[in-house]
Structures are given as C-alpha cells and as structure tokens.
PDB file of C-alpha atoms in Angstrom:
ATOM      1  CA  UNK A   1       5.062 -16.681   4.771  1.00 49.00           C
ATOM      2  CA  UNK A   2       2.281 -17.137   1.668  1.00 49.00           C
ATOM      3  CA  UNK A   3       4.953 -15.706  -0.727  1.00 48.00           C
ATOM      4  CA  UNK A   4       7.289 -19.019   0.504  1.00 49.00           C
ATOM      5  CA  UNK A   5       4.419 -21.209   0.065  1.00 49.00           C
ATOM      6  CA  UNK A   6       3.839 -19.699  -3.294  1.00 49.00           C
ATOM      7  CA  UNK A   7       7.450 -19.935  -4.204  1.00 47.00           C
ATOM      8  CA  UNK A   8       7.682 -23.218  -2.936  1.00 47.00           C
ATOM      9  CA  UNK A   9       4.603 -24.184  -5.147  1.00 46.00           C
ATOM     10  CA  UNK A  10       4.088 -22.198  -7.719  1.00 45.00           C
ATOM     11  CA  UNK A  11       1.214 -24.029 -10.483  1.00 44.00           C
ATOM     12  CA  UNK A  12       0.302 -26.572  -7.633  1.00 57.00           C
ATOM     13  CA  UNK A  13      -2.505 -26.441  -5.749  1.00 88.00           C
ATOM     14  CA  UNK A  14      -3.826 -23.131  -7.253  1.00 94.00           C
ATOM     15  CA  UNK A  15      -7.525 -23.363  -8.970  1.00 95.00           C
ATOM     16  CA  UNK A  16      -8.344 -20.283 -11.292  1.00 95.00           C
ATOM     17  CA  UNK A  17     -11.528 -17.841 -11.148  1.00 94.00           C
ATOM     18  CA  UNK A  18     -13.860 -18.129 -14.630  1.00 92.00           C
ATOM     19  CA  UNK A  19     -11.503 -15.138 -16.261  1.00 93.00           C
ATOM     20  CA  UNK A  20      -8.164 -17.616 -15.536  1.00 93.00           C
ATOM     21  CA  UNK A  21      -7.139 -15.101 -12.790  1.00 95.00           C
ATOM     22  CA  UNK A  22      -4.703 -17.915 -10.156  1.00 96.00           C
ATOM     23  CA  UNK A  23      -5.735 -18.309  -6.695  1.00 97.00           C
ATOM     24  CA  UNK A  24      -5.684 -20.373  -3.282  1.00 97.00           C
ATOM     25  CA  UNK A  25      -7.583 -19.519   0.021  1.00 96.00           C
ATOM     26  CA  UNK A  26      -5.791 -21.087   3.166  1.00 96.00           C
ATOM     27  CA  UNK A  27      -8.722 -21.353   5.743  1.00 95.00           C
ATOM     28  CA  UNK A  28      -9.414 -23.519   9.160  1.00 94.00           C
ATOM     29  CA  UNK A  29     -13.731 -23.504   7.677  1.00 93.00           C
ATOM     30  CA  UNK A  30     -14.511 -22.297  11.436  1.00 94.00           C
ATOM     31  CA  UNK A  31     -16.252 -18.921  10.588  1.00 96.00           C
ATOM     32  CA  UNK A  32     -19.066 -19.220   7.709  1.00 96.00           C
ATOM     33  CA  UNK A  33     -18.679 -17.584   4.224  1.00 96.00           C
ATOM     34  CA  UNK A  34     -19.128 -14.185   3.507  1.00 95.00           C
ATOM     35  CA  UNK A  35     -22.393 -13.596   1.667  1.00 93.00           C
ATOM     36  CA  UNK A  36     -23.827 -10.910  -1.070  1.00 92.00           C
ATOM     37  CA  UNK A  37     -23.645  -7.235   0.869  1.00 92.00           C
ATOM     38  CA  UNK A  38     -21.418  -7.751   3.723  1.00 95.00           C
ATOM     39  CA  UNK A  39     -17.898  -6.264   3.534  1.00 96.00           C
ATOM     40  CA  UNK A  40     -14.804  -7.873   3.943  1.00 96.00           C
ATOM     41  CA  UNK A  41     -11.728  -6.459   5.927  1.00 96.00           C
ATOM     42  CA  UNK A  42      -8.043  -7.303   4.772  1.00 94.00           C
ATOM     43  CA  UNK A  43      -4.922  -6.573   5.467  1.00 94.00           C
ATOM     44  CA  UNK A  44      -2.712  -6.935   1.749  1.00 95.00           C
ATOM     45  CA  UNK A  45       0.660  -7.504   0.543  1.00 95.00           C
ATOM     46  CA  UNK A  46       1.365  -7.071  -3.628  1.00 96.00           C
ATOM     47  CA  UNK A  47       4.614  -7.438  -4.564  1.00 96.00           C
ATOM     48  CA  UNK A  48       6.345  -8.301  -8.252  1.00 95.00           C
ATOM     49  CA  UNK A  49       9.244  -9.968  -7.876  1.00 92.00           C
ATOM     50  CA  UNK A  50      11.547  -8.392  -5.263  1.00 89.00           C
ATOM     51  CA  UNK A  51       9.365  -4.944  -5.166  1.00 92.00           C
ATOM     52  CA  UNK A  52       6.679  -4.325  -3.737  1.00 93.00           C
ATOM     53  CA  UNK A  53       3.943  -2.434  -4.931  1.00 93.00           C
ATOM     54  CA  UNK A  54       1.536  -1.431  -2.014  1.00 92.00           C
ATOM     55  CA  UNK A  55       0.558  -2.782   1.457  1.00 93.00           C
ATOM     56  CA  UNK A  56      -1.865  -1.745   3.987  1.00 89.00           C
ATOM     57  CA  UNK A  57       1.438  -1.419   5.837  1.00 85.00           C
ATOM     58  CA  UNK A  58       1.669   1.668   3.944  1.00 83.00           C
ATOM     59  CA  UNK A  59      -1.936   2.785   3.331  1.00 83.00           C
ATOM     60  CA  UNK A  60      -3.647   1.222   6.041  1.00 87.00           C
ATOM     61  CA  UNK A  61      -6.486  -2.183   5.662  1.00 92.00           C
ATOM     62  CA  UNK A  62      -9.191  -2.642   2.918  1.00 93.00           C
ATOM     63  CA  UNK A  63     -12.654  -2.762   2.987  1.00 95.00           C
ATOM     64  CA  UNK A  64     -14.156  -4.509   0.021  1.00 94.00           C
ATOM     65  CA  UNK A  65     -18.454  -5.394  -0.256  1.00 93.00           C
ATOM     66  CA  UNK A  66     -18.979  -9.210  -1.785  1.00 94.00           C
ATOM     67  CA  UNK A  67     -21.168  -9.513  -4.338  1.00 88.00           C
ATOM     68  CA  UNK A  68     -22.669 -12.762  -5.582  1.00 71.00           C
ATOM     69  CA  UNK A  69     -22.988 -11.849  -9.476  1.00 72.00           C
ATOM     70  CA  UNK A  70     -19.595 -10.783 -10.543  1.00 80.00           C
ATOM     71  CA  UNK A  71     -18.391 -10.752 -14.013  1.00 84.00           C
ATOM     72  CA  UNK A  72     -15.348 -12.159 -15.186  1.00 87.00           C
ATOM     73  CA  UNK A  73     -12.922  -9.645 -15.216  1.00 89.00           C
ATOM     74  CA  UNK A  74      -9.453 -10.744 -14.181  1.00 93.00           C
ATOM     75  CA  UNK A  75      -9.892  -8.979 -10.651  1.00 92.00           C
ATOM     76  CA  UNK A  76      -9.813 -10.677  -6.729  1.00 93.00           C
ATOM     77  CA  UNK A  77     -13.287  -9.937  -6.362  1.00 92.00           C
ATOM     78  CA  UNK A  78     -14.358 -13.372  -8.224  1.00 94.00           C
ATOM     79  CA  UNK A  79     -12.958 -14.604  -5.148  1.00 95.00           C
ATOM     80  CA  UNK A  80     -14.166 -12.806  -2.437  1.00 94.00           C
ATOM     81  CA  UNK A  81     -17.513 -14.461  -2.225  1.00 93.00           C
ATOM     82  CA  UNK A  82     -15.373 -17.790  -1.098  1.00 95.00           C
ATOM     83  CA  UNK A  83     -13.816 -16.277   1.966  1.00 96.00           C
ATOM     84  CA  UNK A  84     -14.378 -16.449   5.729  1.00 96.00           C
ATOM     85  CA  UNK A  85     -13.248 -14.097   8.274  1.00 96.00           C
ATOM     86  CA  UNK A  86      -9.897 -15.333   9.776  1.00 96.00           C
ATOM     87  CA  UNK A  87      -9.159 -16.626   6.124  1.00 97.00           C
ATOM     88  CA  UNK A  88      -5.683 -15.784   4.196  1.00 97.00           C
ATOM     89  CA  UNK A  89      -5.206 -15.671   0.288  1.00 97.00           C
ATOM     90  CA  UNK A  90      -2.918 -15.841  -2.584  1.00 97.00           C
ATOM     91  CA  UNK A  91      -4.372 -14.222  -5.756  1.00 97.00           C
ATOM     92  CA  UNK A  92      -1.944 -14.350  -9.420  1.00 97.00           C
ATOM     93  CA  UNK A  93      -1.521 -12.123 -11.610  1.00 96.00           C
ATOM     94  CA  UNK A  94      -0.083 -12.845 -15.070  1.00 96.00           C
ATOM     95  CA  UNK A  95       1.657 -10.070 -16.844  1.00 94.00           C
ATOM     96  CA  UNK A  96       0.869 -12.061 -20.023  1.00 93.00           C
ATOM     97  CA  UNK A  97      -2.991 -12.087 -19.404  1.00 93.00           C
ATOM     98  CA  UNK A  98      -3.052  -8.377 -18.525  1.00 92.00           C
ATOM     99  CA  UNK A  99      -1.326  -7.617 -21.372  1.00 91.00           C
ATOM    100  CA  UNK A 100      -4.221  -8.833 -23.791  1.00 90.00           C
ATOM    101  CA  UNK A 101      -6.533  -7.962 -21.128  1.00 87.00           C
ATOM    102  CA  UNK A 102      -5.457  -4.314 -21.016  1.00 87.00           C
ATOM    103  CA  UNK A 103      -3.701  -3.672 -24.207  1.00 87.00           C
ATOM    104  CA  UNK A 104      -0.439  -2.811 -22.702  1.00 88.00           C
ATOM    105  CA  UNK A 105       1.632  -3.446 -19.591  1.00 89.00           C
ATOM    106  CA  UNK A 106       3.054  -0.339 -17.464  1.00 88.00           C
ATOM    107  CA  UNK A 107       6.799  -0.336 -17.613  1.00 89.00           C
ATOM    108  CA  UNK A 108       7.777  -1.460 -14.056  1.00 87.00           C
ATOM    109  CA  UNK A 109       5.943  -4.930 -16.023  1.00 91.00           C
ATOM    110  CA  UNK A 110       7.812  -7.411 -17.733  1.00 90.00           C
ATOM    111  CA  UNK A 111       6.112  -9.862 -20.045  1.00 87.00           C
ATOM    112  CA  UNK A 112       6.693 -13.133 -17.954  1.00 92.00           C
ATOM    113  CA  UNK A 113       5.910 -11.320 -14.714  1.00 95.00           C
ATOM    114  CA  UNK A 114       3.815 -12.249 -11.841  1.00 95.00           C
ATOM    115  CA  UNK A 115       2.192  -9.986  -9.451  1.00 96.00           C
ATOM    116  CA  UNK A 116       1.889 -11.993  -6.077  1.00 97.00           C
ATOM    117  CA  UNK A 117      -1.358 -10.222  -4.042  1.00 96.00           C
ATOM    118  CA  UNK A 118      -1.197 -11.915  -0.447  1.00 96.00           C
ATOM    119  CA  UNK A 119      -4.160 -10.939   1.779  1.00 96.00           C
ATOM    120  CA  UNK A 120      -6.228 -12.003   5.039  1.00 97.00           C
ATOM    121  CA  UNK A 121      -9.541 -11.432   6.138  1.00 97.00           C
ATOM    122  CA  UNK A 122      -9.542 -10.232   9.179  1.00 95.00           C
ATOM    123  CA  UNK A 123     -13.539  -9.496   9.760  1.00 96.00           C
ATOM    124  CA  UNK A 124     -16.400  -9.168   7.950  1.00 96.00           C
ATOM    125  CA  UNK A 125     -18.956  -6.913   8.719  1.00 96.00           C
ATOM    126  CA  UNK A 126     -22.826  -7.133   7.993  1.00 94.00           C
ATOM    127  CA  UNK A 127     -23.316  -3.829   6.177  1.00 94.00           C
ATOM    128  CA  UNK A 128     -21.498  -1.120   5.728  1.00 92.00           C
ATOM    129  CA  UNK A 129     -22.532   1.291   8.207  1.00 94.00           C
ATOM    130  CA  UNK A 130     -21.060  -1.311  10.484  1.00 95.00           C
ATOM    131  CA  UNK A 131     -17.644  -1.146   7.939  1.00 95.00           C
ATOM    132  CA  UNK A 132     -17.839   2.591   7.852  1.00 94.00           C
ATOM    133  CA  UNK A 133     -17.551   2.817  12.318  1.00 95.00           C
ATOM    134  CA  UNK A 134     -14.648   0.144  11.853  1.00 95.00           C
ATOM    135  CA  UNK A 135     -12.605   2.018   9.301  1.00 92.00           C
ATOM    136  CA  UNK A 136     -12.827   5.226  10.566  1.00 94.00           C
ATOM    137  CA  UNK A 137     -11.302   3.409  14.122  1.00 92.00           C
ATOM    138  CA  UNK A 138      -8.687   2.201  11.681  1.00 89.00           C
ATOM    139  CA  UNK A 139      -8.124   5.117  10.234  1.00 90.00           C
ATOM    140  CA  UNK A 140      -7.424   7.013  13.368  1.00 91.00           C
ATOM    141  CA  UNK A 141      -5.060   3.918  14.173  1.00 89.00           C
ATOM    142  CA  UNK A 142      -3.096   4.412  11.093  1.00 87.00           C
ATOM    143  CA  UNK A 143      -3.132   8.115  10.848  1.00 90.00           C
ATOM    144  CA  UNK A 144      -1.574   8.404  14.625  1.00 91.00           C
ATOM    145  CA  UNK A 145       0.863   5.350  13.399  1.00 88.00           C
ATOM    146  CA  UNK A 146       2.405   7.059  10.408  1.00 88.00           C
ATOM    147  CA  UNK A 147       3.086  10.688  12.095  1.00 92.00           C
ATOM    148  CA  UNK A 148       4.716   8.624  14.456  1.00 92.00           C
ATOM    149  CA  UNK A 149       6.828   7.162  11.710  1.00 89.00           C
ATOM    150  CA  UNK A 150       7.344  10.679  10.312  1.00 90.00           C
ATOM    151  CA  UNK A 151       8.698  12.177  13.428  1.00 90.00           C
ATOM    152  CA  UNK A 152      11.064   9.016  13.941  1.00 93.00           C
ATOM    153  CA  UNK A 153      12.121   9.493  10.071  1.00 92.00           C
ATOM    154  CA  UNK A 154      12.426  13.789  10.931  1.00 88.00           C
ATOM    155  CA  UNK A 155      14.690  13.247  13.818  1.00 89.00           C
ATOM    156  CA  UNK A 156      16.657  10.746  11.460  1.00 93.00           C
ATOM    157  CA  UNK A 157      16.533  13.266   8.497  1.00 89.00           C
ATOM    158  CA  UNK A 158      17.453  16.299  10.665  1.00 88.00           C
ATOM    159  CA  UNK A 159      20.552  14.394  12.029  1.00 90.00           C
ATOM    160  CA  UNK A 160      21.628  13.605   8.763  1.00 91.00           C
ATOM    161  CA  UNK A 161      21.513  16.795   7.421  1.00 89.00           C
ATOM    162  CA  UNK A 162      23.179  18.206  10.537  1.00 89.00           C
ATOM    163  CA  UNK A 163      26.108  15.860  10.129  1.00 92.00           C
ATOM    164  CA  UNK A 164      26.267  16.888   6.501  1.00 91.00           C
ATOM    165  CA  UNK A 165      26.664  20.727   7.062  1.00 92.00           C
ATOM    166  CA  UNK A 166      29.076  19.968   9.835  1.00 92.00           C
ATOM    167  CA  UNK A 167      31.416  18.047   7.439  1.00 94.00           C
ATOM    168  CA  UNK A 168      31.230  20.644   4.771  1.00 91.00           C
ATOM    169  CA  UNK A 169      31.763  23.694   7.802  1.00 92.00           C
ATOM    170  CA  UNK A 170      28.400  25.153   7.041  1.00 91.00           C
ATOM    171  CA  UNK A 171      26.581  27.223   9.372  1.00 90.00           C
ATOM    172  CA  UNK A 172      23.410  27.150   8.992  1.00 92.00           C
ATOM    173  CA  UNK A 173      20.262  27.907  11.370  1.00 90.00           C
ATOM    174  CA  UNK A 174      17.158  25.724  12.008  1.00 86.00           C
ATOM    175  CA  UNK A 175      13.727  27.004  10.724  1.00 86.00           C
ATOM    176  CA  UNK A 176      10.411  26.575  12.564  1.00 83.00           C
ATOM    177  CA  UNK A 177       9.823  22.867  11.158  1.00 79.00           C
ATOM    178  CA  UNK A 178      13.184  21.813  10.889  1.00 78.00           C
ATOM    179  CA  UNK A 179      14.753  22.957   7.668  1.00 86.00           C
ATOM    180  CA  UNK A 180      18.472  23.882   7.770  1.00 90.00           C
ATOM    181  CA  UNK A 181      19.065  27.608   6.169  1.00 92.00           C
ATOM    182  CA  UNK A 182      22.225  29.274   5.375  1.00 92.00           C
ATOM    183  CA  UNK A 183      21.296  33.058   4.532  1.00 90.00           C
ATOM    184  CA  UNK A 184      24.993  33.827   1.901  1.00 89.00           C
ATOM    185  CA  UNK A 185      24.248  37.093   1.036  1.00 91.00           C
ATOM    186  CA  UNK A 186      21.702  38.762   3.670  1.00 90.00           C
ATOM    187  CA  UNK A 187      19.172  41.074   1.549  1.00 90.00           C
ATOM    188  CA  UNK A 188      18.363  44.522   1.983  1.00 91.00           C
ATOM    189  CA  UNK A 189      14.740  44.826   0.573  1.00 89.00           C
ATOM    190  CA  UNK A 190      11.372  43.986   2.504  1.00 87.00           C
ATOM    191  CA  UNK A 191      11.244  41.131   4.579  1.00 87.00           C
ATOM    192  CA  UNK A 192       9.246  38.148   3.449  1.00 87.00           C
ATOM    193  CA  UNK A 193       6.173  37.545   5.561  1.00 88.00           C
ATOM    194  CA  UNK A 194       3.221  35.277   6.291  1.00 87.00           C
ATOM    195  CA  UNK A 195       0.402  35.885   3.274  1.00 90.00           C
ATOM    196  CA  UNK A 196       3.394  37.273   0.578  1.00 90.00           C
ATOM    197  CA  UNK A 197       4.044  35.848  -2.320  1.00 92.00           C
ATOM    198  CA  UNK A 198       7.986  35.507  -3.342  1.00 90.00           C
ATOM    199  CA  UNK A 199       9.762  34.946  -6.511  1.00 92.00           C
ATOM    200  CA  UNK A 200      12.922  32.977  -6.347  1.00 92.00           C
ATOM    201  CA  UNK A 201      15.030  31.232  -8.625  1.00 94.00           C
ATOM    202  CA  UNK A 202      16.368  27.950  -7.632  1.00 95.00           C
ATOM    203  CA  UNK A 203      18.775  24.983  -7.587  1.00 95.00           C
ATOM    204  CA  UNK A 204      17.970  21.643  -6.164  1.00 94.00           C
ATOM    205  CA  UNK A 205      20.147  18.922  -5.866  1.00 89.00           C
ATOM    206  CA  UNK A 206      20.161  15.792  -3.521  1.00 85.00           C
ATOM    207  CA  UNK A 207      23.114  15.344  -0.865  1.00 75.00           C
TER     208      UNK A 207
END
C-alpha cells in the first residue's frame, strides 16, 4: 500500500533528511517519539523497481537503537529519531546520489533508479536488554516459520523431481533426506561410509 502512495505521489509531500536522503512518516501522533537509546522494531520492505531486494518477510524484523546526534550520511537512521511506535515510513533512495556518495553503483543499479525502503514501527523498546528478550521471541517465530516453508517447498521439490524421472523412465531410489539416486553402473570397491572422504567427478545441470 506505501509503494501506491509513493507511486501515486512521487516528489509530493516528501521532506528530505540534512544529507538529501527522501522521506515521509505516516503516523496517527498517539504513541510519543522514540528518544536517544531506545530501539526501534520494524518490519521492512526494499524494493527497486519491480524487484525486490530484502524483507523481513525473508529475514525476519529489525531492531535498530535511535540516536539523537547522527551525522549526515545518506542512511534511514536520520530519521529514526522522528518515529513513534505504530508509525509507517517511506525512505528514497537515489541511485544518482549514491553514485557520488559511494563512487560507484552495483550492477543490479541503474543511474535514474530509486530504491523504495517501506517500513513500520511496530514497538519500541526502552533498552536493549528489553530488545534482546523480544528478538530472540522473534527469532524463534521466524526460525519455526521458514522450516515450515522449507518442508512445504521439499514436498513441492520432491514431487517435481518425481514427475521428472517418471517422464524420462528413470528409476531411481530415495535417499535419507529426499534426494533421488540412480546407481548406472553399481561399483565393486569399498563402500562409502559416514566419516570418509570421496573423490568424484561431476556434472551438474538444472532440469
């Protein structure tokens, strides 16, 4: 939803930091403002164009301390002494500004570019033992959500590759974890064991 209202107003109603880095806070002013030492909680979004680039989606929320005497350097952290807990954001980058900032762009960068970093506050603690309790809670959360994911996305992958040997009448057998082996030319030497070390040579290729 803040990428649409970005889209749908891109230049208006943005103020910029001291270093010219763009950025609007979208806040209802009922919780008070984060002051020098507590640590903010987000969830983020940061996408360029159509790709996106990291979310805590993918590595889970952010804990970030405000400080009150930040320098100028181009980064959301000039902002985060302006934010209240239930509070979203839209922070700007300009590929342009990094450029001469950085010396260089990484390739996935073009020189127009924008990189769109959409975030919410979602508490703020007082110190950071308090943030340290909280994130290892989260991090239990998020751990436990993405095997979850991965043994959704195994049953998907196994399935796959099952229907694949099928079509190409390949018999293969299923290995402890899952992977699909088709022995061609049984061996005659000693077996391989837990604790050896092999030597193989190789081909990969995808399907």
């Amino acid at each position: 939803i803040l990428i649409a209202m970005v889209g749908c107003n891109s230049g208006s109603s943005f103020k910029r930091t001291k270093s010219g880095l763009m950025y609007k806070i979208i806040s209802d002013k009922k919780n008070p403002v984060a002051t020098k030492g507590q640590i903010l909680k987000f969830d983020f979004t940061q996408k360029v164009r159509d790709s996106l680039l990291g979310s805590s989606e993918e590595n889970g929320p952010v804990y970030v301390p405000v400080d009150s005497a930040v320098a100028p350097d181009y980064n959301p952290n000039e902002i985060f002494g302006l934010l209240r807990k239930g509070d979203s954001a839209v922070v700007i980058f300009e590929a342009d500004t990094l450029r001469k900032k950085q010396g260089g762009l990484p390739p996935f960068l073009k020189a127009k570019d924008k990189i769109y970093l959409t975030f919410r506050v979602s508490d703020v603690f007082a110190n950071q033992e308090e943030a340290s309790k909280d994130r290892e809670i989260a991090m239990h959360s998020f751990i436990k959500k993405q095997e979850a994911l991965a043994e959704n996305q195994k049953k998907i992958d196994i399935k796959i590759l099952g229907d694949y040997l099928k079509s190409k009448g390949i018999t293969a057998q299923s290995a402890p974890r899952g992977t699909f082996v088709e022995i061609i030319n049984p061996g005659t030497g000693a077996a391989c064991d837990s604790g050896k070390f092999v030597t193989v040579k190789y081909t990969g290729k995808t399907l």
